[in-house]
């Protein structure tokens, strides 16, 4: 009898403990229902709803944009995503009913592109048009706007001129080399005015549109045979005065310098070429010997020693027999490296009726 009473008391105590723990156990595991809508309040069908950090735990919204999840914790965070919309992360914080709004994500198809007859959204374009924003150009530390386009526009080839002159600009070509003379350059318009792209400061460019095919550039007629590049420069914005500064400092080095032969080898090759052409040779054997000795030991030869007149010399090159030297002009004029720097300052502002933008660099 006592044993039965003892067992009944233990059983009652266990039932009491379970009754007290049930609310806590149920509070730790949440069942959540919710709805995903867009900025207009319409249901988003097929949105992905997953628990952040919990692999394999998630759901997909139905035709009404609704979802349900169970076995969640108060501290869980839901990650909601859908194609073309910004991903949202929502903390549960003990809530069991949610309404989540997804905002449209800005895409490149919504960008405004300048074309020959105004502006259009990229999604509405049917011609081959590429657009580059000025912010992309400003990040490149180059002084020439044509060089800043390298690698940004598909189908646009930018090559550096072979002259090597200071301030030399790059050569632009669309659709490959269009003719035998290799002068198939695109038609460049800056704010509707024809000018060279190298005359524009890259920091003053708002955007560049490259019209590649006939459909996009038909309005320009024959001038657009090799494509059109439309440049839109920055303009003033109403409001407070805005002052902008951009500076670059860097180093540059020659990629490859030609190796020059010394004066002795040059004289031998020159004589061989002249001899093969049937003309009298230019340098005498005595001059060749002096050059050879000078290369071996410059102090052993008087560089300004006068040689007797060479009867085999062409009269047009009489001075070539005077003096001995060995100068590598590439090594003389080019350094191993050189620093370069650029500074640009802009001021903009204005009122509703008048705006201004001034820059210099």
Short mmCIF file of N, CA and C in Angstrom, two decimals, residues 119-219:
data_model
loop_
_atom_site.label_atom_id
_atom_site.label_comp_id
_atom_site.label_asym_id
_atom_site.label_seq_id
_atom_site.Cartn_x
_atom_site.Cartn_y
_atom_site.Cartn_z
N UNK A 119 17.58 61.32 -75.41
CA UNK A 119 17.97 60.31 -74.42
C UNK A 119 16.90 59.23 -74.39
N UNK A 120 17.33 58.01 -74.07
CA UNK A 120 16.42 56.88 -73.95
C UNK A 120 16.88 55.99 -72.81
N UNK A 121 15.92 55.21 -72.27
CA UNK A 121 16.30 54.18 -71.32
C UNK A 121 16.94 53.03 -72.07
N UNK A 122 17.94 52.44 -71.46
CA UNK A 122 18.68 51.37 -72.13
C UNK A 122 17.77 50.20 -72.49
N UNK A 123 16.74 49.96 -71.69
CA UNK A 123 15.85 48.83 -71.95
C UNK A 123 15.07 49.02 -73.25
N UNK A 124 14.91 50.28 -73.69
CA UNK A 124 14.14 50.56 -74.90
C UNK A 124 14.99 50.65 -76.15
N UNK A 125 16.30 50.54 -76.02
CA UNK A 125 17.19 50.68 -77.17
C UNK A 125 17.19 49.41 -78.01
N UNK A 126 17.21 49.60 -79.33
CA UNK A 126 17.32 48.47 -80.25
C UNK A 126 18.66 48.47 -80.98
N UNK A 127 19.37 49.60 -80.98
CA UNK A 127 20.67 49.67 -81.64
C UNK A 127 21.79 49.25 -80.70
N UNK A 128 22.98 49.10 -81.30
CA UNK A 128 24.16 48.72 -80.52
C UNK A 128 24.77 49.98 -79.91
N UNK A 129 24.50 50.21 -78.63
CA UNK A 129 24.97 51.40 -77.93
C UNK A 129 25.60 50.98 -76.60
N UNK A 130 26.79 51.50 -76.33
CA UNK A 130 27.45 51.27 -75.04
C UNK A 130 27.56 52.61 -74.33
N UNK A 131 27.36 52.58 -73.02
CA UNK A 131 27.41 53.81 -72.23
C UNK A 131 28.41 53.65 -71.10
N UNK A 132 29.18 54.71 -70.85
CA UNK A 132 30.17 54.73 -69.78
C UNK A 132 29.92 55.97 -68.93
N UNK A 133 29.84 55.79 -67.62
CA UNK A 133 29.62 56.92 -66.72
C UNK A 133 30.93 57.63 -66.41
N UNK A 134 30.82 58.91 -66.11
CA UNK A 134 32.01 59.70 -65.81
C UNK A 134 32.74 59.24 -64.57
N UNK A 135 32.01 58.65 -63.62
CA UNK A 135 32.66 58.17 -62.40
C UNK A 135 33.64 57.04 -62.71
N UNK A 136 33.34 56.24 -63.74
CA UNK A 136 34.26 55.17 -64.12
C UNK A 136 35.53 55.74 -64.74
N UNK A 137 35.40 56.83 -65.49
CA UNK A 137 36.57 57.45 -66.12
C UNK A 137 37.43 58.15 -65.08
N UNK A 138 36.78 58.79 -64.10
CA UNK A 138 37.53 59.58 -63.11
C UNK A 138 38.41 58.70 -62.23
N UNK A 139 38.07 57.42 -62.11
CA UNK A 139 38.87 56.53 -61.27
C UNK A 139 40.18 56.12 -61.94
N UNK A 140 40.34 56.43 -63.21
CA UNK A 140 41.55 56.02 -63.93
C UNK A 140 42.54 57.18 -63.99
N UNK A 141 43.76 56.98 -63.51
CA UNK A 141 44.74 58.08 -63.45
C UNK A 141 45.41 58.33 -64.79
N UNK A 142 44.64 58.82 -65.77
CA UNK A 142 45.19 59.15 -67.09
C UNK A 142 44.79 60.57 -67.43
N UNK A 143 45.58 61.20 -68.28
CA UNK A 143 45.32 62.59 -68.66
C UNK A 143 44.51 62.70 -69.94
N UNK A 144 44.40 61.61 -70.69
CA UNK A 144 43.72 61.63 -71.98
C UNK A 144 42.43 60.83 -71.87
N UNK A 145 41.31 61.45 -72.30
CA UNK A 145 40.02 60.79 -72.20
C UNK A 145 39.95 59.54 -73.07
N UNK A 146 40.63 59.55 -74.21
CA UNK A 146 40.60 58.37 -75.08
C UNK A 146 41.26 57.17 -74.41
N UNK A 147 42.35 57.40 -73.68
CA UNK A 147 43.02 56.31 -72.98
C UNK A 147 42.17 55.78 -71.82
N UNK A 148 41.35 56.63 -71.25
CA UNK A 148 40.52 56.18 -70.13
C UNK A 148 39.41 55.24 -70.58
N UNK A 149 39.14 55.16 -71.89
CA UNK A 149 38.11 54.26 -72.41
C UNK A 149 38.61 52.85 -72.64
N UNK A 150 39.91 52.63 -72.48
CA UNK A 150 40.46 51.30 -72.74
C UNK A 150 39.81 50.25 -71.84
N UNK A 151 39.26 49.22 -72.49
CA UNK A 151 38.66 48.11 -71.76
C UNK A 151 37.27 48.36 -71.22
N UNK A 152 36.70 49.53 -71.44
CA UNK A 152 35.37 49.84 -70.90
C UNK A 152 34.26 49.66 -71.93
N UNK A 153 34.59 49.73 -73.21
CA UNK A 153 33.57 49.64 -74.27
C UNK A 153 33.89 48.44 -75.15
N UNK A 154 33.02 47.44 -75.21
CA UNK A 154 33.26 46.30 -76.09
C UNK A 154 33.32 46.73 -77.55
N UNK A 155 34.32 46.25 -78.28
CA UNK A 155 34.45 46.57 -79.69
C UNK A 155 35.21 47.84 -79.99
N UNK A 156 35.57 48.62 -78.97
CA UNK A 156 36.33 49.85 -79.18
C UNK A 156 37.81 49.58 -78.93
N UNK A 157 38.62 49.80 -79.97
CA UNK A 157 40.06 49.57 -79.88
C UNK A 157 40.76 50.90 -79.68
N UNK A 158 41.55 50.99 -78.62
CA UNK A 158 42.32 52.20 -78.31
C UNK A 158 43.80 51.85 -78.41
N UNK A 159 44.50 52.49 -79.35
CA UNK A 159 45.93 52.24 -79.53
C UNK A 159 46.68 53.54 -79.36
N UNK A 160 47.85 53.46 -78.76
CA UNK A 160 48.69 54.63 -78.57
C UNK A 160 49.44 54.95 -79.85
N UNK A 161 49.58 56.23 -80.15
CA UNK A 161 50.30 56.63 -81.34
C UNK A 161 51.77 56.22 -81.29
N UNK A 162 52.37 56.01 -82.45
CA UNK A 162 53.76 55.56 -82.51
C UNK A 162 54.75 56.71 -82.49
N UNK A 163 54.26 57.95 -82.49
CA UNK A 163 55.18 59.09 -82.55
C UNK A 163 55.91 59.30 -81.23
N UNK A 164 55.27 58.99 -80.12
CA UNK A 164 55.89 59.19 -78.81
C UNK A 164 56.00 60.64 -78.40
N UNK A 165 55.28 61.53 -79.05
CA UNK A 165 55.36 62.95 -78.71
C UNK A 165 54.65 63.23 -77.40
N UNK A 166 55.16 64.18 -76.61
CA UNK A 166 54.46 64.56 -75.37
C UNK A 166 53.06 65.07 -75.69
N UNK A 167 52.08 64.59 -74.94
CA UNK A 167 50.70 64.98 -75.18
C UNK A 167 50.03 64.23 -76.29
N UNK A 168 50.70 63.25 -76.87
CA UNK A 168 50.11 62.47 -77.95
C UNK A 168 48.88 61.72 -77.46
N UNK A 169 47.86 61.62 -78.31
CA UNK A 169 46.61 60.99 -77.93
C UNK A 169 46.51 59.61 -78.54
N UNK A 170 45.57 58.83 -78.04
CA UNK A 170 45.34 57.49 -78.56
C UNK A 170 44.48 57.54 -79.82
N UNK A 171 44.54 56.46 -80.58
CA UNK A 171 43.75 56.31 -81.80
C UNK A 171 42.58 55.38 -81.52
N UNK A 172 41.37 55.81 -81.87
CA UNK A 172 40.16 55.04 -81.62
C UNK A 172 39.68 54.40 -82.91
N UNK A 173 39.18 53.17 -82.80
CA UNK A 173 38.60 52.50 -83.97
C UNK A 173 37.53 51.53 -83.50
N UNK A 174 36.39 51.57 -84.21
CA UNK A 174 35.29 50.65 -83.98
C UNK A 174 35.16 49.70 -85.16
N UNK A 175 34.72 48.48 -84.89
CA UNK A 175 34.53 47.46 -85.94
C UNK A 175 35.83 47.09 -86.63
N UNK A 176 36.95 47.20 -85.94
CA UNK A 176 38.22 46.83 -86.55
C UNK A 176 38.78 47.92 -87.43
N UNK A 177 39.81 47.58 -88.21
CA UNK A 177 40.43 48.54 -89.13
C UNK A 177 39.58 48.63 -90.38
N UNK A 178 38.98 49.79 -90.59
CA UNK A 178 37.99 49.92 -91.65
C UNK A 178 38.53 50.15 -93.04
N UNK A 179 39.79 50.58 -93.19
CA UNK A 179 40.31 50.83 -94.53
C UNK A 179 41.82 50.60 -94.53
N UNK A 180 42.41 50.71 -95.73
CA UNK A 180 43.83 50.43 -95.88
C UNK A 180 44.70 51.49 -95.21
N UNK A 181 44.22 52.71 -95.13
CA UNK A 181 45.01 53.79 -94.54
C UNK A 181 44.95 53.80 -93.02
N UNK A 182 44.12 52.98 -92.45
CA UNK A 182 44.01 52.89 -90.99
C UNK A 182 43.65 54.24 -90.36
N UNK A 183 42.73 54.96 -91.00
CA UNK A 183 42.28 56.25 -90.45
C UNK A 183 40.77 56.25 -90.22
N UNK A 184 40.23 55.08 -89.93
CA UNK A 184 38.79 54.93 -89.72
C UNK A 184 38.45 55.27 -88.28
N UNK A 185 38.40 56.55 -87.97
CA UNK A 185 38.14 57.00 -86.60
C UNK A 185 36.66 57.32 -86.43
N UNK A 186 36.10 57.08 -85.25
CA UNK A 186 34.70 57.42 -85.00
C UNK A 186 34.49 58.94 -85.02
N UNK A 187 33.25 59.31 -85.24
CA UNK A 187 32.83 60.71 -85.23
C UNK A 187 32.58 61.11 -83.78
N UNK A 188 33.34 62.08 -83.27
CA UNK A 188 33.28 62.46 -81.86
C UNK A 188 32.54 63.80 -81.72
N UNK A 189 31.51 63.81 -80.88
CA UNK A 189 30.76 65.03 -80.59
C UNK A 189 30.76 65.26 -79.08
N UNK A 190 31.17 66.45 -78.68
CA UNK A 190 31.18 66.83 -77.26
C UNK A 190 30.09 67.87 -77.05
N UNK A 191 29.02 67.49 -76.36
CA UNK A 191 27.85 68.37 -76.18
C UNK A 191 27.35 68.89 -77.51
N UNK A 192 27.37 68.02 -78.52
CA UNK A 192 26.85 68.37 -79.84
C UNK A 192 27.83 69.08 -80.74
N UNK A 193 29.06 69.32 -80.28
CA UNK A 193 30.07 70.03 -81.08
C UNK A 193 31.19 69.05 -81.41
N UNK A 194 31.58 69.03 -82.68
CA UNK A 194 32.64 68.12 -83.11
C UNK A 194 33.99 68.62 -82.58
N UNK A 195 34.72 67.74 -81.92
CA UNK A 195 36.07 68.05 -81.45
C UNK A 195 36.79 66.76 -81.10
N UNK A 196 38.08 66.88 -80.87
CA UNK A 196 38.88 65.70 -80.52
C UNK A 196 38.61 65.30 -79.08
N UNK A 197 38.56 64.00 -78.84
CA UNK A 197 38.31 63.51 -77.49
C UNK A 197 39.45 63.87 -76.55
N UNK A 198 40.65 64.03 -77.09
CA UNK A 198 41.80 64.37 -76.25
C UNK A 198 41.73 65.79 -75.71
N UNK A 199 40.86 66.63 -76.28
CA UNK A 199 40.72 68.01 -75.81
C UNK A 199 39.81 68.14 -74.59
N UNK A 200 39.25 67.03 -74.14
CA UNK A 200 38.30 67.06 -73.03
C UNK A 200 38.98 66.49 -71.78
N UNK A 201 38.83 67.20 -70.68
CA UNK A 201 39.34 66.71 -69.40
C UNK A 201 38.48 65.54 -68.93
N UNK A 202 39.07 64.37 -68.67
CA UNK A 202 38.25 63.23 -68.23
C UNK A 202 37.41 63.52 -66.99
N UNK A 203 37.87 64.42 -66.13
CA UNK A 203 37.13 64.74 -64.90
C UNK A 203 35.91 65.61 -65.17
N UNK A 204 35.80 66.18 -66.38
CA UNK A 204 34.65 67.00 -66.72
C UNK A 204 33.57 66.22 -67.47
N UNK A 205 33.77 64.92 -67.65
CA UNK A 205 32.83 64.11 -68.43
C UNK A 205 31.76 63.53 -67.52
N UNK A 206 30.51 63.74 -67.89
CA UNK A 206 29.38 63.16 -67.16
C UNK A 206 29.08 61.75 -67.65
N UNK A 207 29.09 61.56 -68.97
CA UNK A 207 28.85 60.23 -69.55
C UNK A 207 29.33 60.22 -70.99
N UNK A 208 29.58 59.01 -71.49
CA UNK A 208 29.97 58.81 -72.89
C UNK A 208 29.11 57.70 -73.47
N UNK A 209 28.51 57.96 -74.62
CA UNK A 209 27.74 56.95 -75.34
C UNK A 209 28.46 56.64 -76.65
N UNK A 210 28.63 55.36 -76.93
CA UNK A 210 29.29 54.91 -78.15
C UNK A 210 28.25 54.23 -79.03
N UNK A 211 27.93 54.85 -80.17
CA UNK A 211 26.97 54.30 -81.13
C UNK A 211 27.73 53.47 -82.14
N UNK A 212 27.43 52.18 -82.20
CA UNK A 212 28.27 51.27 -82.97
C UNK A 212 27.69 50.89 -84.33
N UNK A 213 26.39 50.65 -84.41
CA UNK A 213 25.84 50.14 -85.66
C UNK A 213 25.07 51.22 -86.41
N UNK A 214 24.60 50.87 -87.61
CA UNK A 214 23.91 51.83 -88.47
C UNK A 214 22.59 52.27 -87.87
N UNK A 215 21.90 51.38 -87.16
CA UNK A 215 20.61 51.74 -86.57
C UNK A 215 20.76 52.83 -85.52
N UNK A 216 21.83 52.78 -84.75
CA UNK A 216 22.02 53.75 -83.67
C UNK A 216 22.55 55.08 -84.17
N UNK A 217 23.34 55.05 -85.26
CA UNK A 217 24.01 56.27 -85.72
C UNK A 217 23.48 56.78 -87.05
N UNK A 218 22.31 56.31 -87.49
CA UNK A 218 21.79 56.69 -88.81
C UNK A 218 21.54 58.18 -88.94
N UNK A 219 21.22 58.85 -87.82
CA UNK A 219 20.90 60.27 -87.88
C UNK A 219 22.09 61.11 -88.34
#
